[in-house]
PDB file of C-alpha atoms and ligand atoms in Angstrom:
ATOM      1  CA  UNK A   7     -93.247 -16.240  13.267  1.00 50.00           C
ATOM      2  CA  UNK A   8     -94.141 -19.870  13.752  1.00 53.00           C
ATOM      3  CA  UNK A   9     -96.448 -21.964  11.643  1.00 55.00           C
ATOM      4  CA  UNK A  10     -98.184 -24.584  13.738  1.00 85.00           C
ATOM      5  CA  UNK A  11     -98.068 -27.663  11.550  1.00 93.00           C
ATOM      6  CA  UNK A  12     -94.691 -29.364  11.919  1.00 97.00           C
ATOM      7  CA  UNK A  13     -93.020 -31.059   8.993  1.00 98.00           C
ATOM      8  CA  UNK A  14     -91.010 -34.243   9.225  1.00 98.00           C
ATOM      9  CA  UNK A  15     -89.560 -34.836   5.803  1.00 98.00           C
ATOM     10  CA  UNK A  16     -87.299 -37.768   5.049  1.00 98.00           C
ATOM     11  CA  UNK A  17     -84.705 -37.558   2.311  1.00 99.00           C
ATOM     12  CA  UNK A  18     -83.639 -41.082   1.465  1.00 98.00           C
ATOM     13  CA  UNK A  19     -80.951 -39.933  -0.968  1.00 98.00           C
ATOM     14  CA  UNK A  20     -79.396 -42.907  -2.820  1.00 98.00           C
ATOM     15  CA  UNK A  21     -81.101 -45.636  -0.814  1.00 98.00           C
ATOM     16  CA  UNK A  22     -83.862 -48.162  -1.207  1.00 98.00           C
ATOM     17  CA  UNK A  23     -85.386 -50.980  -3.213  1.00 98.00           C
ATOM     18  CA  UNK A  24     -88.647 -52.950  -3.292  1.00 97.00           C
ATOM     19  CA  UNK A  25     -88.048 -54.241   0.248  1.00 98.00           C
ATOM     20  CA  UNK A  26     -87.905 -50.705   1.595  1.00 98.00           C
ATOM     21  CA  UNK A  27     -91.683 -50.575   1.300  1.00 98.00           C
ATOM     22  CA  UNK A  28     -91.622 -52.008   4.848  1.00 98.00           C
ATOM     23  CA  UNK A  29     -90.149 -48.744   6.109  1.00 98.00           C
ATOM     24  CA  UNK A  30     -92.741 -46.594   4.348  1.00 98.00           C
ATOM     25  CA  UNK A  31     -95.536 -48.845   5.506  1.00 97.00           C
ATOM     26  CA  UNK A  32     -94.515 -48.665   9.192  1.00 97.00           C
ATOM     27  CA  UNK A  33     -94.212 -44.896   9.080  1.00 97.00           C
ATOM     28  CA  UNK A  34     -97.624 -44.688   7.409  1.00 97.00           C
ATOM     29  CA  UNK A  35     -99.106 -46.897  10.108  1.00 96.00           C
ATOM     30  CA  UNK A  36     -97.633 -44.682  12.805  1.00 96.00           C
ATOM     31  CA  UNK A  37     -98.996 -41.572  11.104  1.00 95.00           C
ATOM     32  CA  UNK A  38    -102.424 -43.156  10.963  1.00 93.00           C
ATOM     33  CA  UNK A  39    -102.568 -44.138  14.614  1.00 92.00           C
ATOM     34  CA  UNK A  40    -100.940 -41.331  16.585  1.00 89.00           C
ATOM     35  CA  UNK A  41    -102.381 -37.968  17.412  1.00 83.00           C
ATOM     36  CA  UNK A  42     -98.932 -36.349  17.260  1.00 83.00           C
ATOM     37  CA  UNK A  43     -98.806 -37.282  13.652  1.00 78.00           C
ATOM     38  CA  UNK A  44    -101.987 -35.288  13.083  1.00 78.00           C
ATOM     39  CA  UNK A  45    -100.090 -32.180  14.121  1.00 91.00           C
ATOM     40  CA  UNK A  46     -97.414 -33.127  11.633  1.00 95.00           C
ATOM     41  CA  UNK A  47     -96.995 -33.397   7.916  1.00 97.00           C
ATOM     42  CA  UNK A  48     -94.939 -36.473   7.150  1.00 97.00           C
ATOM     43  CA  UNK A  49     -93.284 -36.784   3.764  1.00 98.00           C
ATOM     44  CA  UNK A  50     -90.795 -39.329   2.464  1.00 98.00           C
ATOM     45  CA  UNK A  51     -88.679 -38.220  -0.485  1.00 99.00           C
ATOM     46  CA  UNK A  52     -87.530 -41.417  -2.100  1.00 98.00           C
ATOM     47  CA  UNK A  53     -85.617 -42.339  -5.270  1.00 98.00           C
ATOM     48  CA  UNK A  54     -87.576 -41.775  -8.495  1.00 98.00           C
ATOM     49  CA  UNK A  55     -87.690 -45.484  -9.296  1.00 98.00           C
ATOM     50  CA  UNK A  56     -89.707 -46.161  -6.132  1.00 98.00           C
ATOM     51  CA  UNK A  57     -92.233 -43.313  -6.183  1.00 98.00           C
ATOM     52  CA  UNK A  58     -94.895 -45.018  -8.317  1.00 98.00           C
ATOM     53  CA  UNK A  59     -94.454 -48.367  -6.595  1.00 98.00           C
ATOM     54  CA  UNK A  60     -94.837 -46.889  -3.111  1.00 98.00           C
ATOM     55  CA  UNK A  61     -97.837 -44.827  -4.139  1.00 96.00           C
ATOM     56  CA  UNK A  62     -99.560 -47.868  -5.568  1.00 95.00           C
ATOM     57  CA  UNK A  63     -98.887 -50.134  -2.601  1.00 96.00           C
ATOM     58  CA  UNK A  64     -99.668 -47.649   0.147  1.00 94.00           C
ATOM     59  CA  UNK A  65    -103.236 -48.161   1.309  1.00 84.00           C
ATOM     60  CA  UNK A  66    -105.007 -45.429   3.291  1.00 87.00           C
ATOM     61  CA  UNK A  67    -102.213 -42.958   2.835  1.00 91.00           C
ATOM     62  CA  UNK A  68    -101.381 -40.842   5.887  1.00 95.00           C
ATOM     63  CA  UNK A  69     -98.019 -39.694   4.561  1.00 97.00           C
ATOM     64  CA  UNK A  70     -96.951 -38.063   1.322  1.00 97.00           C
ATOM     65  CA  UNK A  71     -94.349 -39.222  -1.137  1.00 98.00           C
ATOM     66  CA  UNK A  72     -91.832 -36.813  -2.595  1.00 98.00           C
ATOM     67  CA  UNK A  73     -88.967 -36.691  -5.063  1.00 98.00           C
ATOM     68  CA  UNK A  74     -85.427 -35.464  -4.464  1.00 98.00           C
ATOM     69  CA  UNK A  75     -84.692 -33.536  -7.640  1.00 98.00           C
ATOM     70  CA  UNK A  76     -85.880 -33.114 -11.222  1.00 98.00           C
ATOM     71  CA  UNK A  77     -84.449 -32.162 -14.581  1.00 98.00           C
ATOM     72  CA  UNK A  78     -84.578 -28.480 -15.441  1.00 98.00           C
ATOM     73  CA  UNK A  79     -86.351 -28.911 -18.776  1.00 98.00           C
ATOM     74  CA  UNK A  80     -90.105 -29.445 -18.678  1.00 97.00           C
ATOM     75  CA  UNK A  81     -92.366 -32.139 -20.018  1.00 97.00           C
ATOM     76  CA  UNK A  82     -90.837 -34.785 -22.287  1.00 98.00           C
ATOM     77  CA  UNK A  83     -87.803 -34.378 -24.519  1.00 98.00           C
ATOM     78  CA  UNK A  84     -84.531 -35.719 -25.900  1.00 98.00           C
ATOM     79  CA  UNK A  85     -82.659 -35.783 -22.576  1.00 98.00           C
ATOM     80  CA  UNK A  86     -81.299 -39.267 -21.986  1.00 98.00           C
ATOM     81  CA  UNK A  87     -81.771 -40.489 -18.456  1.00 98.00           C
ATOM     82  CA  UNK A  88     -83.497 -37.307 -17.326  1.00 98.00           C
ATOM     83  CA  UNK A  89     -86.722 -37.150 -15.302  1.00 98.00           C
ATOM     84  CA  UNK A  90     -88.921 -34.071 -15.474  1.00 98.00           C
ATOM     85  CA  UNK A  91     -91.271 -32.633 -12.868  1.00 98.00           C
ATOM     86  CA  UNK A  92     -94.300 -33.711 -14.899  1.00 98.00           C
ATOM     87  CA  UNK A  93     -93.091 -37.328 -14.898  1.00 98.00           C
ATOM     88  CA  UNK A  94     -92.613 -37.265 -11.130  1.00 98.00           C
ATOM     89  CA  UNK A  95     -96.022 -35.732 -10.635  1.00 98.00           C
ATOM     90  CA  UNK A  96     -97.636 -38.424 -12.746  1.00 98.00           C
ATOM     91  CA  UNK A  97     -95.938 -41.082 -10.619  1.00 97.00           C
ATOM     92  CA  UNK A  98     -97.615 -39.604  -7.546  1.00 97.00           C
ATOM     93  CA  UNK A  99     -94.990 -37.367  -5.956  1.00 98.00           C
ATOM     94  CA  UNK A 100     -96.477 -34.357  -4.169  1.00 98.00           C
ATOM     95  CA  UNK A 101     -93.314 -32.784  -2.778  1.00 98.00           C
ATOM     96  CA  UNK A 102     -89.920 -32.197  -4.328  1.00 99.00           C
ATOM     97  CA  UNK A 103     -86.558 -31.305  -2.831  1.00 99.00           C
ATOM     98  CA  UNK A 104     -84.576 -28.858  -4.962  1.00 99.00           C
ATOM     99  CA  UNK A 105     -81.169 -27.273  -4.524  1.00 98.00           C
ATOM    100  CA  UNK A 106     -79.773 -29.858  -2.140  1.00 98.00           C
ATOM    101  CA  UNK A 107     -76.115 -29.163  -1.374  1.00 98.00           C
ATOM    102  CA  UNK A 108     -75.183 -32.601  -2.704  1.00 98.00           C
ATOM    103  CA  UNK A 109     -76.591 -31.516  -6.078  1.00 98.00           C
ATOM    104  CA  UNK A 110     -75.105 -28.037  -5.879  1.00 98.00           C
ATOM    105  CA  UNK A 111     -71.778 -29.748  -5.260  1.00 97.00           C
ATOM    106  CA  UNK A 112     -72.155 -31.480  -8.624  1.00 97.00           C
ATOM    107  CA  UNK A 113     -72.436 -28.130 -10.355  1.00 96.00           C
ATOM    108  CA  UNK A 114     -76.092 -27.241  -9.988  1.00 98.00           C
ATOM    109  CA  UNK A 115     -76.266 -23.438 -10.180  1.00 97.00           C
ATOM    110  CA  UNK A 116     -78.869 -21.025  -8.814  1.00 97.00           C
ATOM    111  CA  UNK A 117     -79.942 -20.391 -12.411  1.00 97.00           C
ATOM    112  CA  UNK A 118     -80.533 -24.085 -13.011  1.00 98.00           C
ATOM    113  CA  UNK A 119     -82.373 -24.412  -9.709  1.00 98.00           C
ATOM    114  CA  UNK A 120     -84.601 -21.534 -10.769  1.00 98.00           C
ATOM    115  CA  UNK A 121     -85.605 -23.450 -13.913  1.00 98.00           C
ATOM    116  CA  UNK A 122     -86.334 -26.514 -11.788  1.00 98.00           C
ATOM    117  CA  UNK A 123     -88.480 -24.440  -9.441  1.00 98.00           C
ATOM    118  CA  UNK A 124     -90.451 -23.074 -12.398  1.00 98.00           C
ATOM    119  CA  UNK A 125     -91.101 -26.553 -13.776  1.00 98.00           C
ATOM    120  CA  UNK A 126     -92.054 -27.893 -10.337  1.00 98.00           C
ATOM    121  CA  UNK A 127     -94.390 -24.945  -9.714  1.00 98.00           C
ATOM    122  CA  UNK A 128     -96.029 -25.582 -13.079  1.00 98.00           C
ATOM    123  CA  UNK A 129     -96.842 -29.067 -11.790  1.00 98.00           C
ATOM    124  CA  UNK A 130     -98.168 -27.640  -8.508  1.00 98.00           C
ATOM    125  CA  UNK A 131     -95.491 -29.367  -6.474  1.00 98.00           C
ATOM    126  CA  UNK A 132     -94.758 -28.384  -2.914  1.00 98.00           C
ATOM    127  CA  UNK A 133     -91.113 -27.416  -3.172  1.00 98.00           C
ATOM    128  CA  UNK A 134     -88.508 -27.828  -0.481  1.00 99.00           C
ATOM    129  CA  UNK A 135     -85.682 -25.500  -1.426  1.00 99.00           C
ATOM    130  CA  UNK A 136     -82.432 -26.298   0.398  1.00 99.00           C
ATOM    131  CA  UNK A 137     -80.002 -23.570   1.338  1.00 98.00           C
ATOM    132  CA  UNK A 138     -76.991 -23.484   3.604  1.00 98.00           C
ATOM    133  CA  UNK A 139     -73.396 -22.457   3.946  1.00 98.00           C
ATOM    134  CA  UNK A 140     -70.212 -24.496   3.899  1.00 98.00           C
ATOM    135  CA  UNK A 141     -67.999 -24.524   6.955  1.00 98.00           C
ATOM    136  CA  UNK A 142     -65.465 -22.205   5.341  1.00 98.00           C
ATOM    137  CA  UNK A 143     -68.211 -19.646   4.680  1.00 98.00           C
ATOM    138  CA  UNK A 144     -69.384 -19.893   8.260  1.00 98.00           C
ATOM    139  CA  UNK A 145     -65.831 -19.262   9.468  1.00 98.00           C
ATOM    140  CA  UNK A 146     -65.660 -16.163   7.315  1.00 98.00           C
ATOM    141  CA  UNK A 147     -68.980 -14.902   8.687  1.00 98.00           C
ATOM    142  CA  UNK A 148     -70.681 -15.280   5.310  1.00 98.00           C
ATOM    143  CA  UNK A 149     -73.632 -17.472   6.369  1.00 98.00           C
ATOM    144  CA  UNK A 150     -76.337 -14.831   5.848  1.00 98.00           C
ATOM    145  CA  UNK A 151     -74.976 -13.524   2.566  1.00 98.00           C
ATOM    146  CA  UNK A 152     -74.618 -17.035   1.101  1.00 98.00           C
ATOM    147  CA  UNK A 153     -78.179 -17.954   2.050  1.00 98.00           C
ATOM    148  CA  UNK A 154     -79.534 -14.685   0.692  1.00 98.00           C
ATOM    149  CA  UNK A 155     -77.754 -15.275  -2.603  1.00 98.00           C
ATOM    150  CA  UNK A 156     -79.024 -18.841  -2.833  1.00 98.00           C
ATOM    151  CA  UNK A 157     -82.617 -17.773  -2.229  1.00 98.00           C
ATOM    152  CA  UNK A 158     -82.667 -14.645  -4.346  1.00 98.00           C
ATOM    153  CA  UNK A 159     -80.752 -16.330  -7.147  1.00 98.00           C
ATOM    154  CA  UNK A 160     -83.382 -18.992  -7.682  1.00 98.00           C
ATOM    155  CA  UNK A 161     -86.714 -17.413  -6.715  1.00 98.00           C
ATOM    156  CA  UNK A 162     -88.342 -14.576  -8.663  1.00 98.00           C
ATOM    157  CA  UNK A 163     -90.721 -12.094  -7.085  1.00 96.00           C
ATOM    158  CA  UNK A 164     -93.638 -13.349  -9.195  1.00 97.00           C
ATOM    159  CA  UNK A 165     -93.263 -17.011  -8.150  1.00 98.00           C
ATOM    160  CA  UNK A 166     -96.004 -18.603  -6.073  1.00 98.00           C
ATOM    161  CA  UNK A 167     -94.026 -18.496  -2.844  1.00 98.00           C
ATOM    162  CA  UNK A 168     -96.849 -20.244  -0.959  1.00 97.00           C
ATOM    163  CA  UNK A 169     -95.662 -23.445  -2.592  1.00 98.00           C
ATOM    164  CA  UNK A 170     -92.053 -23.024  -1.449  1.00 98.00           C
ATOM    165  CA  UNK A 171     -90.770 -24.322   1.874  1.00 98.00           C
ATOM    166  CA  UNK A 172     -87.176 -23.487   2.724  1.00 98.00           C
ATOM    167  CA  UNK A 173     -84.818 -25.951   4.352  1.00 99.00           C
ATOM    168  CA  UNK A 174     -81.758 -24.592   6.097  1.00 99.00           C
ATOM    169  CA  UNK A 175     -79.108 -27.263   5.841  1.00 98.00           C
ATOM    170  CA  UNK A 176     -75.622 -26.100   6.797  1.00 98.00           C
ATOM    171  CA  UNK A 177     -73.384 -28.231   4.589  1.00 98.00           C
ATOM    172  CA  UNK A 178     -70.987 -28.952   7.465  1.00 98.00           C
ATOM    173  CA  UNK A 179     -73.812 -30.432   9.478  1.00 98.00           C
ATOM    174  CA  UNK A 180     -75.011 -32.983   6.909  1.00 98.00           C
ATOM    175  CA  UNK A 181     -74.056 -36.498   7.936  1.00 98.00           C
ATOM    176  CA  UNK A 182     -71.475 -35.142  10.405  1.00 98.00           C
ATOM    177  CA  UNK A 183     -73.386 -35.610  13.683  1.00 97.00           C
ATOM    178  CA  UNK A 184     -72.831 -31.875  14.271  1.00 98.00           C
ATOM    179  CA  UNK A 185     -75.667 -29.412  14.634  1.00 98.00           C
ATOM    180  CA  UNK A 186     -75.432 -25.632  14.967  1.00 98.00           C
ATOM    181  CA  UNK A 187     -75.537 -23.961  18.365  1.00 98.00           C
ATOM    182  CA  UNK A 188     -79.122 -23.210  19.380  1.00 98.00           C
ATOM    183  CA  UNK A 189     -78.685 -19.441  19.365  1.00 98.00           C
ATOM    184  CA  UNK A 190     -76.944 -19.468  15.999  1.00 98.00           C
ATOM    185  CA  UNK A 191     -79.581 -21.699  14.458  1.00 98.00           C
ATOM    186  CA  UNK A 192     -82.364 -19.520  15.792  1.00 98.00           C
ATOM    187  CA  UNK A 193     -80.738 -16.439  14.314  1.00 98.00           C
ATOM    188  CA  UNK A 194     -80.351 -18.032  10.884  1.00 98.00           C
ATOM    189  CA  UNK A 195     -83.962 -19.240  10.813  1.00 98.00           C
ATOM    190  CA  UNK A 196     -85.162 -15.776  11.876  1.00 98.00           C
ATOM    191  CA  UNK A 197     -82.987 -14.158   9.259  1.00 98.00           C
ATOM    192  CA  UNK A 198     -84.397 -16.399   6.518  1.00 98.00           C
ATOM    193  CA  UNK A 199     -87.983 -15.729   7.581  1.00 98.00           C
ATOM    194  CA  UNK A 200     -87.622 -11.968   7.883  1.00 98.00           C
ATOM    195  CA  UNK A 201     -85.571 -11.515   4.759  1.00 98.00           C
ATOM    196  CA  UNK A 202     -87.872 -13.697   2.667  1.00 98.00           C
ATOM    197  CA  UNK A 203     -91.022 -11.940   3.838  1.00 98.00           C
ATOM    198  CA  UNK A 204     -89.511  -8.542   3.165  1.00 97.00           C
ATOM    199  CA  UNK A 205     -87.985  -9.422  -0.180  1.00 97.00           C
ATOM    200  CA  UNK A 206     -90.918 -11.324  -1.661  1.00 98.00           C
ATOM    201  CA  UNK A 207     -93.527  -9.171   0.068  1.00 97.00           C
ATOM    202  CA  UNK A 208     -95.393 -12.204   1.366  1.00 96.00           C
ATOM    203  CA  UNK A 209     -98.293 -11.920   3.766  1.00 95.00           C
ATOM    204  CA  UNK A 210     -96.936 -14.623   6.060  1.00 95.00           C
ATOM    205  CA  UNK A 211     -93.486 -15.793   7.019  1.00 97.00           C
ATOM    206  CA  UNK A 212     -92.250 -18.697   4.909  1.00 98.00           C
ATOM    207  CA  UNK A 213     -91.962 -22.135   6.430  1.00 98.00           C
ATOM    208  CA  UNK A 214     -88.370 -22.962   7.284  1.00 98.00           C
ATOM    209  CA  UNK A 215     -87.114 -26.439   8.115  1.00 98.00           C
ATOM    210  CA  UNK A 216     -83.819 -27.437   9.614  1.00 98.00           C
ATOM    211  CA  UNK A 217     -81.763 -30.303   8.194  1.00 98.00           C
ATOM    212  CA  UNK A 218     -78.418 -31.819   9.130  1.00 98.00           C
ATOM    213  CA  UNK A 219     -77.735 -34.729  11.479  1.00 98.00           C
ATOM    214  CA  UNK A 220     -81.210 -34.658  13.018  1.00 98.00           C
ATOM    215  CA  UNK A 221     -81.713 -37.687  15.260  1.00 98.00           C
ATOM    216  CA  UNK A 222     -83.789 -38.876  18.208  1.00 98.00           C
ATOM    217  CA  UNK A 223     -81.239 -37.485  20.685  1.00 98.00           C
ATOM    218  CA  UNK A 224     -80.900 -33.927  19.422  1.00 98.00           C
ATOM    219  CA  UNK A 225     -84.538 -33.425  18.374  1.00 98.00           C
ATOM    220  CA  UNK A 226     -85.628 -32.340  21.857  1.00 97.00           C
ATOM    221  CA  UNK A 227     -83.118 -29.522  21.832  1.00 98.00           C
ATOM    222  CA  UNK A 228     -84.079 -28.573  18.301  1.00 98.00           C
ATOM    223  CA  UNK A 229     -87.751 -28.554  19.344  1.00 97.00           C
ATOM    224  CA  UNK A 230     -87.034 -25.659  21.710  1.00 97.00           C
ATOM    225  CA  UNK A 231     -86.489 -23.406  18.696  1.00 97.00           C
ATOM    226  CA  UNK A 232     -90.114 -22.598  17.991  1.00 95.00           C
ATOM    227  CA  UNK A 233     -89.298 -20.764  14.749  1.00 96.00           C
ATOM    228  CA  UNK A 234     -88.356 -24.074  13.105  1.00 98.00           C
ATOM    229  CA  UNK A 235     -91.335 -25.453  11.177  1.00 98.00           C
ATOM    230  CA  UNK A 236     -89.964 -28.936  10.804  1.00 98.00           C
ATOM    231  CA  UNK A 237     -87.051 -31.075   9.811  1.00 98.00           C
ATOM    232  CA  UNK A 238     -85.421 -32.520   6.732  1.00 98.00           C
ATOM    233  CA  UNK A 239     -83.999 -35.821   7.816  1.00 99.00           C
ATOM    234  CA  UNK A 240     -81.415 -37.784   5.857  1.00 98.00           C
ATOM    235  CA  UNK A 241     -79.755 -40.880   7.341  1.00 98.00           C
ATOM    236  CA  UNK A 242     -82.284 -41.350  10.139  1.00 98.00           C
ATOM    237  CA  UNK A 243     -85.179 -41.496   7.658  1.00 98.00           C
ATOM    238  CA  UNK A 244     -83.848 -44.728   6.186  1.00 98.00           C
ATOM    239  CA  UNK A 245     -85.056 -46.586   9.297  1.00 98.00           C
ATOM    240  CA  UNK A 246     -88.710 -46.509  10.342  1.00 98.00           C
ATOM    241  CA  UNK A 247     -87.719 -46.766  14.000  1.00 98.00           C
ATOM    242  CA  UNK A 248     -85.218 -43.921  13.888  1.00 98.00           C
ATOM    243  CA  UNK A 249     -87.620 -41.708  11.955  1.00 98.00           C
ATOM    244  CA  UNK A 250     -90.582 -42.433  14.224  1.00 97.00           C
ATOM    245  CA  UNK A 251     -88.433 -41.920  17.338  1.00 98.00           C
ATOM    246  CA  UNK A 252     -87.617 -38.433  16.114  1.00 98.00           C
ATOM    247  CA  UNK A 253     -91.322 -37.585  15.869  1.00 97.00           C
ATOM    248  CA  UNK A 254     -92.062 -39.197  19.240  1.00 96.00           C
ATOM    249  CA  UNK A 255     -89.279 -37.368  21.013  1.00 97.00           C
ATOM    250  CA  UNK A 256     -90.182 -34.074  19.389  1.00 96.00           C
ATOM    251  CA  UNK A 257     -93.598 -34.162  21.076  1.00 95.00           C
ATOM    252  CA  UNK A 258     -92.410 -35.674  24.365  1.00 91.00           C
TER     253      UNK A 258
HETATM  254  P1  13P B 324     -78.426 -36.216   7.490  1.00 50.93           P
HETATM  255  O1  13P B 324     -79.685 -36.203   8.312  1.00 50.93           O
HETATM  256  O2  13P B 324     -77.989 -37.609   7.122  1.00 50.93           O
HETATM  257  O3  13P B 324     -77.345 -35.386   8.096  1.00 50.93           O
HETATM  258  O4  13P B 324     -78.790 -35.533   6.079  1.00 50.93           O
HETATM  259  C1  13P B 324     -79.421 -34.324   6.059  1.00 50.93           C
HETATM  260  C2  13P B 324     -79.837 -34.030   4.670  1.00 50.93           C
HETATM  261  O5  13P B 324     -79.014 -33.827   3.798  1.00 50.93           O
HETATM  262  C3  13P B 324     -81.276 -34.012   4.380  1.00 50.93           C
HETATM  263  O6  13P B 324     -81.546 -33.469   3.135  1.00 50.93           O
END
């Protein structure tokens, strides 16, 4: 059920400017020099305005740059302020986060996310599709059904599922310093893997990341859940030290 390569994916959210290149550069240096990093895929999903700049400045790239969302229409068009998957790809992004709960909260529906997935797949992006329940759903025992609906509502059976990584991010855990209980988390990750494989008839289990308040202190505990293929890291990815410490402690 486990895939060996571990993912450490940073989601900078609304953060960063030209000076933040320092952070990217230090993480890249670490990735270049440490053998742990060779067992890992390190990706930093940064604001759109910084993607091209970072790609250009980064010499001997050992990490990948990603985007955090895209517009649902493809190519170019009369959509003021919008950025399409093709534009992000041309700037040098290789990964893209879609369906983040912070975007769903703004009204992004499964149908809209599906269109975004289609446009990102057309650009051969590696997609990180976020799913996860709110606290109220958890209380009502609806975690599995919510996740199932989120996945099945935005992925079609004929999609290239090899390009889709799932990220389980319980909404109540994001930025709250709370993480799920180990047993509960393991069960959700297993559920996602089994259900996905069965539903989309894939040869292998999908890769599933965990996201929500990941830090250098809780990563050791999280590392005991071998089914987790990696982590989607918010706040702690905005500091090279905090981000690198997570990787270091994971392999300790
Ligand atoms: P935090 O790590 O800040 O809780 O954010 C998680 C997240 O939303 C990553 O996408």
